[in-house]
mmCIF file of C-alpha atoms in Angstrom:
data_model
loop_
_atom_site.group_PDB
_atom_site.id
_atom_site.type_symbol
_atom_site.label_atom_id
_atom_site.label_comp_id
_atom_site.label_asym_id
_atom_site.label_seq_id
_atom_site.Cartn_x
_atom_site.Cartn_y
_atom_site.Cartn_z
ATOM 1 C CA MET K 113 116.144 98.756 171.293
ATOM 2 C CA SER K 114 116.554 103.279 171.944
ATOM 3 C CA THR K 115 114.133 105.039 171.206
ATOM 4 C CA ARG K 116 115.999 106.259 167.684
ATOM 5 C CA GLN K 117 115.773 102.686 166.601
ATOM 6 C CA ASN K 118 112.600 101.766 167.546
ATOM 7 C CA THR K 119 111.667 105.073 165.518
ATOM 8 C CA ARG K 120 113.731 104.103 162.228
ATOM 9 C CA TYR K 121 112.389 100.607 162.189
ATOM 10 C CA MET K 122 108.384 102.019 162.785
ATOM 11 C CA LEU K 123 109.377 103.861 159.952
ATOM 12 C CA ALA K 124 111.059 101.465 157.892
ATOM 13 C CA ARG K 125 107.746 99.139 158.609
ATOM 14 C CA THR K 126 105.609 101.906 157.659
ATOM 15 C CA LEU K 127 106.934 102.444 154.341
ATOM 16 C CA PHE K 128 107.302 98.792 153.879
ATOM 17 C CA ILE K 129 103.311 98.239 154.483
ATOM 18 C CA LEU K 130 103.637 101.799 151.815
ATOM 19 C CA ALA K 131 105.044 99.720 149.072
ATOM 20 C CA LEU K 132 102.718 96.546 149.279
ATOM 21 C CA THR K 133 99.904 98.740 149.514
ATOM 22 C CA VAL K 134 100.819 100.524 146.214
ATOM 23 C CA PHE K 135 101.843 96.824 144.444
ATOM 24 C CA LEU K 136 99.090 94.690 145.942
ATOM 25 C CA VAL K 137 95.855 96.905 146.285
ATOM 26 C CA PRO K 138 95.231 96.535 142.304
ATOM 27 C CA SER K 139 95.811 93.229 142.006
ATOM 28 C CA LEU K 140 93.456 92.228 145.067
ATOM 29 C CA ALA K 141 90.667 95.021 143.438
ATOM 30 C CA LEU K 142 91.005 92.719 140.044
ATOM 31 C CA ALA K 143 90.995 89.453 141.412
ATOM 32 C CA GLY K 144 87.700 90.455 142.922
ATOM 33 C CA LYS K 145 86.214 90.854 139.384
ATOM 34 C CA GLU K 146 86.055 89.370 136.117
ATOM 35 C CA THR K 147 88.716 90.174 133.619
ATOM 36 C CA VAL K 148 87.326 91.491 130.787
ATOM 37 C CA GLN K 149 88.582 89.736 127.237
ATOM 38 C CA VAL K 150 88.774 93.136 124.560
ATOM 39 C CA SER K 151 87.782 91.065 121.353
ATOM 40 C CA GLU K 152 90.140 91.038 118.185
ATOM 41 C CA GLU K 153 87.352 89.604 115.578
ATOM 42 C CA PRO K 154 86.076 91.134 112.865
ATOM 43 C CA VAL K 155 82.849 92.911 113.936
ATOM 44 C CA VAL K 156 81.930 94.099 110.135
ATOM 45 C CA LYS K 157 80.059 91.715 107.533
ATOM 46 C CA ALA K 158 81.906 92.457 104.695
ATOM 47 C CA TRP K 159 85.141 94.360 104.490
ATOM 48 C CA ARG K 160 84.050 97.369 102.307
ATOM 49 C CA ILE K 161 86.848 99.098 100.352
ATOM 50 C CA PRO K 162 86.329 102.605 98.389
ATOM 51 C CA PHE K 163 87.788 102.611 95.359
ATOM 52 C CA LEU K 164 88.393 105.790 92.947
ATOM 53 C CA THR K 165 88.363 104.928 89.966
ATOM 54 C CA VAL K 166 86.696 106.699 86.473
ATOM 55 C CA MET K 167 83.363 104.854 85.034
ATOM 56 C CA GLY K 168 82.435 107.738 82.948
ATOM 57 C CA GLY K 169 83.360 110.571 81.099
ATOM 58 C CA ALA K 170 86.377 110.477 78.181
ATOM 59 C CA GLY K 171 88.871 108.138 80.483
ATOM 60 C CA ALA K 172 85.980 105.502 80.860
ATOM 61 C CA PHE K 173 88.260 103.217 78.447
ATOM 62 C CA PHE K 174 90.862 103.451 80.833
ATOM 63 C CA GLY K 175 89.021 103.103 83.804
ATOM 64 C CA GLN K 176 87.059 99.994 82.702
ATOM 65 C CA ASP K 177 89.424 97.974 82.872
ATOM 66 C CA ILE K 178 91.209 98.944 85.958
ATOM 67 C CA THR K 179 88.080 99.131 87.657
ATOM 68 C CA TRP K 180 87.631 94.993 86.760
ATOM 69 C CA ALA K 181 91.431 94.051 87.891
ATOM 70 C CA THR K 182 90.780 95.455 91.522
ATOM 71 C CA GLU K 183 87.430 93.924 91.452
ATOM 72 C CA ARG K 184 88.695 90.763 90.202
ATOM 73 C CA SER K 185 90.942 90.916 93.087
ATOM 74 C CA ALA K 186 88.735 91.044 95.526
ATOM 75 C CA HIS K 187 86.651 88.221 93.747
ATOM 76 C CA ASP K 188 90.086 86.107 94.121
ATOM 77 C CA ILE K 189 90.607 87.012 97.702
ATOM 78 C CA ASN K 190 86.947 85.866 98.130
ATOM 79 C CA ALA K 191 87.174 83.116 96.391
ATOM 80 C CA ALA K 192 89.967 82.075 98.666
ATOM 81 C CA GLY K 193 88.100 82.451 101.792
ATOM 82 C CA GLY K 194 87.881 86.244 102.496
ATOM 83 C CA VAL K 195 90.123 88.254 104.969
ATOM 84 C CA ARG K 196 89.644 86.909 108.271
ATOM 85 C CA GLY K 197 86.699 84.957 106.893
ATOM 86 C CA LYS K 198 84.423 88.294 105.562
ATOM 87 C CA PRO K 199 84.394 88.907 102.163
ATOM 88 C CA LEU K 200 86.123 91.666 100.651
ATOM 89 C CA VAL K 201 83.688 94.150 98.918
ATOM 90 C CA ILE K 202 85.496 97.128 96.656
ATOM 91 C CA GLU K 203 83.140 100.243 96.687
ATOM 92 C CA LYS K 204 83.437 102.017 93.458
ATOM 93 C CA TYR K 205 83.496 106.375 93.112
ATOM 94 C CA ASP K 206 83.129 107.676 89.716
ATOM 95 C CA THR K 207 85.451 110.618 89.430
ATOM 96 C CA LYS K 208 84.385 110.859 86.008
ATOM 97 C CA TRP K 209 88.579 112.290 84.997
ATOM 98 C CA ASP K 210 87.205 115.352 86.538
ATOM 99 C CA LEU K 211 89.590 117.141 89.453
ATOM 100 C CA GLN K 212 86.766 118.700 91.152
ATOM 101 C CA ARG K 213 83.856 116.051 91.613
ATOM 102 C CA THR K 214 87.447 113.932 92.468
ATOM 103 C CA VAL K 215 87.920 115.532 95.335
ATOM 104 C CA GLN K 216 83.912 115.591 96.029
ATOM 105 C CA GLU K 217 83.805 111.901 95.618
ATOM 106 C CA TYR K 218 87.392 111.484 97.977
ATOM 107 C CA SER K 219 85.330 113.282 100.486
ATOM 108 C CA ARG K 220 83.130 111.119 100.480
ATOM 109 C CA ALA K 221 85.029 107.581 100.319
ATOM 110 C CA ILE K 222 87.019 108.869 103.565
ATOM 111 C CA LYS K 223 83.893 109.289 105.778
ATOM 112 C CA GLY K 224 84.362 105.752 108.622
ATOM 113 C CA SER K 225 87.093 104.096 106.174
ATOM 114 C CA PHE K 226 90.314 103.399 107.477
ATOM 115 C CA VAL K 227 91.969 102.958 104.265
ATOM 116 C CA VAL K 228 91.136 104.642 100.612
ATOM 117 C CA LEU K 229 91.717 102.945 97.113
ATOM 118 C CA GLY K 230 93.061 104.784 94.008
ATOM 119 C CA PRO K 231 92.587 107.349 92.349
ATOM 120 C CA ILE K 232 93.634 106.137 89.151
ATOM 121 C CA THR K 233 95.669 109.068 87.340
ATOM 122 C CA THR K 234 98.386 111.124 88.562
ATOM 123 C CA GLU K 235 96.670 114.304 88.353
ATOM 124 C CA MET K 236 93.513 113.494 90.357
ATOM 125 C CA ALA K 237 96.050 111.549 93.092
ATOM 126 C CA ASP K 238 98.034 114.841 93.206
ATOM 127 C CA THR K 239 94.910 116.646 94.109
ATOM 128 C CA ILE K 240 93.375 114.204 96.798
ATOM 129 C CA ALA K 241 97.422 113.325 98.454
ATOM 130 C CA PRO K 242 97.287 116.801 100.686
ATOM 131 C CA LEU K 243 93.324 115.805 101.998
ATOM 132 C CA ALA K 244 94.975 112.406 102.885
ATOM 133 C CA THR K 245 97.406 114.432 105.454
ATOM 134 C CA LYS K 246 94.593 116.956 106.112
ATOM 135 C CA TYR K 247 92.550 114.098 107.092
ATOM 136 C CA GLN K 248 95.022 111.206 108.746
ATOM 137 C CA VAL K 249 93.067 108.778 106.221
ATOM 138 C CA PRO K 250 95.877 105.836 104.789
ATOM 139 C CA THR K 251 95.334 106.468 100.887
ATOM 140 C CA LEU K 252 97.224 104.038 98.377
ATOM 141 C CA ALA K 253 98.076 105.290 94.681
ATOM 142 C CA GLN K 254 99.392 103.651 91.605
ATOM 143 C CA TRP K 255 100.309 106.631 90.328
ATOM 144 C CA SER K 256 101.554 110.120 92.235
ATOM 145 C CA THR K 257 104.564 112.702 91.130
ATOM 146 C CA GLU K 258 107.280 112.149 93.147
ATOM 147 C CA ALA K 259 107.243 115.407 94.822
ATOM 148 C CA VAL K 260 103.636 115.361 96.338
ATOM 149 C CA ALA K 261 103.778 111.158 97.031
ATOM 150 C CA TYR K 262 107.282 112.930 99.775
ATOM 151 C CA GLU K 263 105.517 115.637 101.070
ATOM 152 C CA ASN K 264 102.224 113.209 101.668
ATOM 153 C CA SER K 265 103.654 110.362 103.233
ATOM 154 C CA PRO K 266 103.322 108.874 105.670
ATOM 155 C CA TRP K 267 99.091 109.315 104.960
ATOM 156 C CA PHE K 268 99.669 108.898 100.930
ATOM 157 C CA SER K 269 101.102 105.775 99.836
ATOM 158 C CA VAL K 270 102.185 105.366 95.923
ATOM 159 C CA LEU K 271 103.525 101.937 94.611
ATOM 160 C CA ALA K 272 104.695 103.044 91.608
ATOM 161 C CA SER K 273 107.117 105.613 93.754
ATOM 162 C CA SER K 274 109.590 103.016 92.414
ATOM 163 C CA TRP K 275 107.919 101.910 88.923
ATOM 164 C CA MET K 276 107.896 105.541 87.573
ATOM 165 C CA ARG K 277 112.328 105.019 88.323
ATOM 166 C CA GLY K 278 112.053 101.986 85.694
ATOM 167 C CA PHE K 279 110.995 104.511 82.889
ATOM 168 C CA TYR K 280 114.788 105.658 83.433
ATOM 169 C CA GLU K 281 116.342 102.931 83.538
ATOM 170 C CA ILE K 282 114.696 100.988 80.069
ATOM 171 C CA THR K 283 114.933 104.173 78.724
ATOM 172 C CA ALA K 284 118.373 104.086 78.943
ATOM 173 C CA LYS K 285 119.104 100.656 76.960
ATOM 174 C CA TRP K 286 117.176 102.352 73.819
ATOM 175 C CA PRO K 287 120.560 104.386 72.680
ATOM 176 C CA GLU K 288 123.066 101.199 74.573
ATOM 177 C CA LEU K 289 121.338 99.046 72.176
ATOM 178 C CA HIS K 290 121.406 100.950 69.446
ATOM 179 C CA PRO K 291 124.259 103.766 69.512
ATOM 180 C CA ASP K 292 123.498 105.844 66.291
ATOM 181 C CA ILE K 293 120.688 107.144 68.230
ATOM 182 C CA LYS K 294 122.041 110.598 69.227
ATOM 183 C CA LYS K 295 119.326 113.304 68.487
ATOM 184 C CA VAL K 296 115.999 112.680 69.655
ATOM 185 C CA VAL K 297 112.236 114.369 69.635
ATOM 186 C CA SER K 298 110.203 114.306 72.026
ATOM 187 C CA PHE K 299 107.043 114.147 72.008
ATOM 188 C CA VAL K 300 104.586 114.696 75.216
ATOM 189 C CA ASN K 301 100.358 115.608 76.590
ATOM 190 C CA SER K 302 101.607 117.822 79.527
ATOM 191 C CA GLU K 303 98.444 118.426 80.689
ATOM 192 C CA SER K 304 98.696 114.324 81.773
ATOM 193 C CA GLY K 305 100.605 114.406 84.854
ATOM 194 C CA TYR K 306 101.234 110.709 84.421
ATOM 195 C CA HIS K 307 102.482 111.244 80.737
ATOM 196 C CA TYR K 308 104.989 114.076 81.458
ATOM 197 C CA TYR K 309 106.700 112.445 84.433
ATOM 198 C CA GLY K 310 107.300 109.467 82.267
ATOM 199 C CA MET K 311 108.117 111.958 80.078
ATOM 200 C CA GLN K 312 110.827 113.895 82.260
ATOM 201 C CA MET K 313 112.349 110.137 83.376
ATOM 202 C CA SER K 314 113.148 109.194 79.931
ATOM 203 C CA GLU K 315 114.347 112.354 78.892
ATOM 204 C CA LYS K 316 116.650 112.411 81.905
ATOM 205 C CA ALA K 317 117.628 108.565 81.427
ATOM 206 C CA LEU K 318 118.953 109.888 78.052
ATOM 207 C CA THR K 319 120.381 112.882 78.389
ATOM 208 C CA ASP K 320 122.668 110.808 80.770
ATOM 209 C CA MET K 321 123.345 108.392 78.029
ATOM 210 C CA GLY K 322 124.888 111.584 76.287
ATOM 211 C CA VAL K 323 121.730 111.997 73.784
ATOM 212 C CA GLU K 324 120.326 115.054 72.655
ATOM 213 C CA ILE K 325 117.530 116.343 73.339
ATOM 214 C CA VAL K 326 116.744 118.643 69.950
ATOM 215 C CA GLU K 327 113.090 118.971 70.385
ATOM 216 C CA ARG K 328 110.686 118.959 72.817
ATOM 217 C CA ILE K 329 107.027 118.607 70.829
ATOM 218 C CA GLU K 330 103.685 119.494 72.914
ATOM 219 C CA VAL K 331 100.865 117.919 71.705
ATOM 220 C CA PRO K 332 97.412 118.920 73.220
ATOM 221 C CA LEU K 333 95.023 116.050 74.287
ATOM 222 C CA ASP K 334 92.350 117.479 72.296
ATOM 223 C CA ALA K 335 94.704 117.235 68.735
ATOM 224 C CA VAL K 336 92.603 116.868 65.927
ATOM 225 C CA ASN K 337 95.201 117.578 62.995
ATOM 226 C CA LEU K 338 98.892 116.376 64.148
ATOM 227 C CA ALA K 339 99.914 116.719 60.079
ATOM 228 C CA PRO K 340 102.200 119.544 61.768
ATOM 229 C CA ALA K 341 103.872 117.846 64.682
ATOM 230 C CA ALA K 342 104.618 115.464 62.172
ATOM 231 C CA ILE K 343 106.433 117.338 59.849
ATOM 232 C CA LYS K 344 108.474 119.445 62.876
ATOM 233 C CA ALA K 345 109.465 116.175 63.836
ATOM 234 C CA LEU K 346 110.670 114.869 60.834
ATOM 235 C CA ASN K 347 112.066 118.165 59.642
ATOM 236 C CA ALA K 348 114.620 118.185 63.230
ATOM 237 C CA ASN K 349 116.949 115.790 62.168
ATOM 238 C CA ALA K 350 116.993 113.385 64.643
ATOM 239 C CA ASP K 351 117.954 109.848 64.815
ATOM 240 C CA GLY K 352 114.794 108.609 67.404
ATOM 241 C CA TYR K 353 111.765 109.577 68.058
ATOM 242 C CA LEU K 354 110.395 109.599 71.726
ATOM 243 C CA PHE K 355 106.478 109.643 72.406
ATOM 244 C CA HIS K 356 105.098 110.209 75.794
ATOM 245 C CA MET K 357 100.631 110.042 75.270
ATOM 246 C CA THR K 358 97.563 109.195 75.054
ATOM 247 C CA PRO K 359 97.176 105.576 72.986
ATOM 248 C CA GLU K 360 94.618 107.930 70.804
ATOM 249 C CA THR K 361 97.718 110.419 70.371
ATOM 250 C CA ASN K 362 100.442 107.807 69.849
ATOM 251 C CA SER K 363 98.660 105.715 67.330
ATOM 252 C CA LYS K 364 97.514 109.089 65.260
ATOM 253 C CA LEU K 365 101.377 110.519 65.662
ATOM 254 C CA LEU K 366 102.535 107.513 64.546
ATOM 255 C CA ILE K 367 100.538 106.483 61.493
ATOM 256 C CA GLU K 368 101.235 110.735 60.224
ATOM 257 C CA MET K 369 104.774 110.520 60.712
ATOM 258 C CA LEU K 370 105.078 106.817 58.785
ATOM 259 C CA SER K 371 103.436 107.849 56.249
ATOM 260 C CA ARG K 372 105.463 110.583 54.892
ATOM 261 C CA ARG K 373 108.248 108.358 55.578
ATOM 262 C CA ASP K 374 109.253 105.071 56.059
ATOM 263 C CA ILE K 375 111.189 105.061 59.532
ATOM 264 C CA GLU K 376 113.326 101.970 60.989
ATOM 265 C CA ARG K 377 110.807 101.115 63.398
ATOM 266 C CA TYR K 378 113.922 100.931 66.043
ATOM 267 C CA ARG K 379 114.296 104.391 65.832
ATOM 268 C CA LEU K 380 110.542 104.839 67.766
ATOM 269 C CA LEU K 381 110.625 104.251 71.742
ATOM 270 C CA VAL K 382 106.765 104.495 72.327
ATOM 271 C CA GLY K 383 105.314 104.613 76.289
ATOM 272 C CA GLY K 384 101.709 105.584 77.637
ATOM 273 C CA PHE K 385 98.970 102.623 78.055
ATOM 274 C CA ILE K 386 100.028 101.521 74.536
ATOM 275 C CA VAL K 387 100.065 97.811 75.369
ATOM 276 C CA SER K 388 96.319 97.634 75.338
ATOM 277 C CA ASP K 389 93.696 96.712 72.730
ATOM 278 C CA PRO K 390 92.502 100.680 71.767
ATOM 279 C CA PHE K 391 96.358 101.237 70.968
ATOM 280 C CA PHE K 392 96.723 97.996 68.156
ATOM 281 C CA LYS K 393 93.120 98.814 66.485
ATOM 282 C CA LEU K 394 94.104 102.130 66.003
ATOM 283 C CA MET K 395 97.272 101.594 64.328
ATOM 284 C CA GLY K 396 94.998 99.346 62.165
ATOM 285 C CA ASP K 397 97.222 97.515 58.818
ATOM 286 C CA THR K 398 100.452 99.658 60.341
ATOM 287 C CA ASP K 399 103.491 98.007 59.946
ATOM 288 C CA ILE K 400 104.789 98.450 63.737
ATOM 289 C CA GLU K 401 107.396 95.308 64.052
ATOM 290 C CA GLY K 402 110.362 96.717 65.575
ATOM 291 C CA ILE K 403 108.839 99.102 67.556
ATOM 292 C CA TYR K 404 110.263 99.821 70.703
ATOM 293 C CA MET K 405 106.929 99.448 73.311
ATOM 294 C CA LEU K 406 107.263 101.352 77.212
ATOM 295 C CA ASP K 407 104.537 100.251 79.259
ATOM 296 C CA ALA K 408 103.800 99.394 82.744
ATOM 297 C CA TYR K 409 103.658 95.449 82.212
ATOM 298 C CA ASP K 410 104.617 92.477 79.612
ATOM 299 C CA PRO K 411 101.977 91.049 78.115
ATOM 300 C CA ASN K 412 103.470 87.814 77.584
ATOM 301 C CA TYR K 413 104.888 87.276 81.688
ATOM 302 C CA PRO K 414 105.162 83.879 81.903
ATOM 303 C CA GLY K 415 104.181 83.739 85.875
ATOM 304 C CA GLU K 416 101.213 81.581 87.210
ATOM 305 C CA LYS K 417 99.719 84.793 88.810
ATOM 306 C CA TRP K 418 99.440 86.773 85.752
ATOM 307 C CA GLN K 419 98.306 84.132 83.167
ATOM 308 C CA ASN K 420 95.551 83.299 84.957
ATOM 309 C CA PHE K 421 94.637 87.063 85.239
ATOM 310 C CA ILE K 422 95.106 87.649 81.575
ATOM 311 C CA THR K 423 93.476 83.931 80.463
ATOM 312 C CA ASN K 424 89.991 85.268 82.824
ATOM 313 C CA TYR K 425 90.321 89.086 81.843
ATOM 314 C CA ARG K 426 89.794 87.243 78.092
ATOM 315 C CA LYS K 427 87.528 85.250 78.539
ATOM 316 C CA ILE K 428 85.030 87.565 80.634
ATOM 317 C CA THR K 429 85.669 91.096 78.884
ATOM 318 C CA GLY K 430 86.010 89.781 75.060
ATOM 319 C CA ARG K 431 88.923 91.600 75.096
ATOM 320 C CA PHE K 432 92.575 90.625 74.738
ATOM 321 C CA LEU K 433 94.871 93.134 76.146
ATOM 322 C CA PRO K 434 94.461 95.053 79.115
ATOM 323 C CA THR K 435 95.267 98.922 79.595
ATOM 324 C CA ASN K 436 97.892 100.231 81.398
ATOM 325 C CA GLY K 437 97.556 100.187 85.446
ATOM 326 C CA VAL K 438 95.288 96.738 85.639
ATOM 327 C CA THR K 439 98.945 94.854 87.177
ATOM 328 C CA GLY K 440 99.518 97.413 89.946
ATOM 329 C CA HIS K 441 95.574 98.287 90.853
ATOM 330 C CA TYR K 442 94.895 94.271 90.950
ATOM 331 C CA ASP K 443 97.640 94.311 94.103
ATOM 332 C CA MET K 444 96.434 97.348 95.558
ATOM 333 C CA VAL K 445 93.398 95.151 96.759
ATOM 334 C CA GLN K 446 95.680 91.933 97.647
ATOM 335 C CA ILE K 447 98.713 94.597 99.674
ATOM 336 C CA VAL K 448 94.963 95.773 101.511
ATOM 337 C CA ALA K 449 93.635 92.347 102.452
ATOM 338 C CA LYS K 450 97.204 91.143 103.619
ATOM 339 C CA ALA K 451 97.334 94.222 105.792
ATOM 340 C CA ILE K 452 93.648 93.662 107.481
ATOM 341 C CA GLU K 453 95.057 89.903 108.154
ATOM 342 C CA ASP K 454 98.377 90.617 109.897
ATOM 343 C CA LEU K 455 97.376 93.444 111.790
ATOM 344 C CA LYS K 456 94.289 91.844 112.491
ATOM 345 C CA LEU K 457 92.352 94.931 111.792
ATOM 346 C CA THR K 458 88.555 94.675 113.140
ATOM 347 C CA GLY K 459 86.555 97.193 111.079
ATOM 348 C CA ASP K 460 85.286 98.526 114.662
ATOM 349 C CA PRO K 461 84.178 102.370 114.517
ATOM 350 C CA ASP K 462 85.871 102.646 117.777
ATOM 351 C CA LYS K 463 88.857 101.572 116.849
ATOM 352 C CA LEU K 464 88.675 103.886 113.642
ATOM 353 C CA LYS K 465 91.904 105.972 114.067
ATOM 354 C CA GLU K 466 94.100 103.394 115.608
ATOM 355 C CA GLU K 467 93.096 101.462 113.016
ATOM 356 C CA ARG K 468 93.710 103.849 110.781
ATOM 357 C CA GLU K 469 97.305 104.657 112.191
ATOM 358 C CA LYS K 470 98.273 100.414 112.113
ATOM 359 C CA MET K 471 96.676 100.843 107.763
ATOM 360 C CA ARG K 472 98.839 103.793 107.723
ATOM 361 C CA ASP K 473 102.391 102.415 109.037
ATOM 362 C CA TYR K 474 101.768 98.815 106.996
ATOM 363 C CA LEU K 475 101.762 100.347 103.643
ATOM 364 C CA GLN K 476 104.862 103.217 104.199
ATOM 365 C CA ASN K 477 106.901 100.342 105.240
ATOM 366 C CA LEU K 478 105.486 97.467 102.467
ATOM 367 C CA LYS K 479 108.986 95.202 101.398
ATOM 368 C CA ASP K 480 109.129 92.663 98.472
ATOM 369 C CA PHE K 481 104.849 92.200 97.932
ATOM 370 C CA GLU K 482 104.983 90.162 94.943
ATOM 371 C CA GLY K 483 102.389 91.031 92.766
ATOM 372 C CA LEU K 484 101.030 90.019 89.220
ATOM 373 C CA GLN K 485 104.499 91.002 87.604
ATOM 374 C CA ASN K 486 105.762 93.316 90.066
ATOM 375 C CA VAL K 487 107.702 92.905 93.446
ATOM 376 C CA TRP K 488 106.482 96.369 95.298
ATOM 377 C CA THR K 489 108.536 97.945 98.447
ATOM 378 C CA MET K 490 107.498 101.252 99.310
ATOM 379 C CA HIS K 491 110.412 104.071 99.196
#
């Protein structure tokens, strides 16, 4: 073998030995040690899920049913064996329907949490949405304005981003069923984001159907004398009346208007937490047969899950119809429980960042989740 050939041989042999070293040394190093298995089992005794609700203040009537729904959802999950063998507990944070307190309670709730549920109103949700993005904590709310939801994704997820568009579709059916409705008066509490957004969706549906909004009447949340609003509406030469307010305001205004004029009931489309005990009690003996009611759930829905829920609600609370929002909030707890199962979350504080990211992506990609009445897909 020539000197040149020998040099090439030695070089090739050296490179081959180096290659073996690169690939074999790590294997040999590991061969002398025990392989460490990373546990995927939960490290928590219970899954403690923070929930921003309202238990005191002006919105307590609304919060009590929604809180009951979330806790009932946890009860049903635990009765079926819990989540990854551990019970799920709802930790309540009372915002008292106050925006400043909502921020304070949210700041408390996010500590060590891989997800936060709530708050329960549009205004409160819109307020904390930027904080979800700032602190990178997955937050799932029932309601928010669409713009805020998009601006703060992926950390802020909203179930009703598609459901609120249902207001548009349902309102559009009203003049379709009754072509003589060509001019409408619209009432709204613009201080309430939920009602204001619902009104916008309904008004757009009507105008797209060729219906004219002849008057929009602003009614303050704390209004006592509703006679001026009723008189203004009745003098507006309208064929129909659209209501997007609280049960109290809706009922008082309806009674005021119907006491002054016998309006054909199909000309009234009422939205805003009205399929509930407070609304029907406030209406008293007033004839409401034939009024169209626009709300988030159907009290006569035949589905088995809903029938079990409403049966337990009536038996345990002694009330007949829950307020708006119970279906979505019940489902939110179920969604989080399924996420924990599917993602095999552990609750390990050392994995908090990783598990927050997993939960964020799961919520943002939610598709066809079957709830009490709705099938949820995140948009």
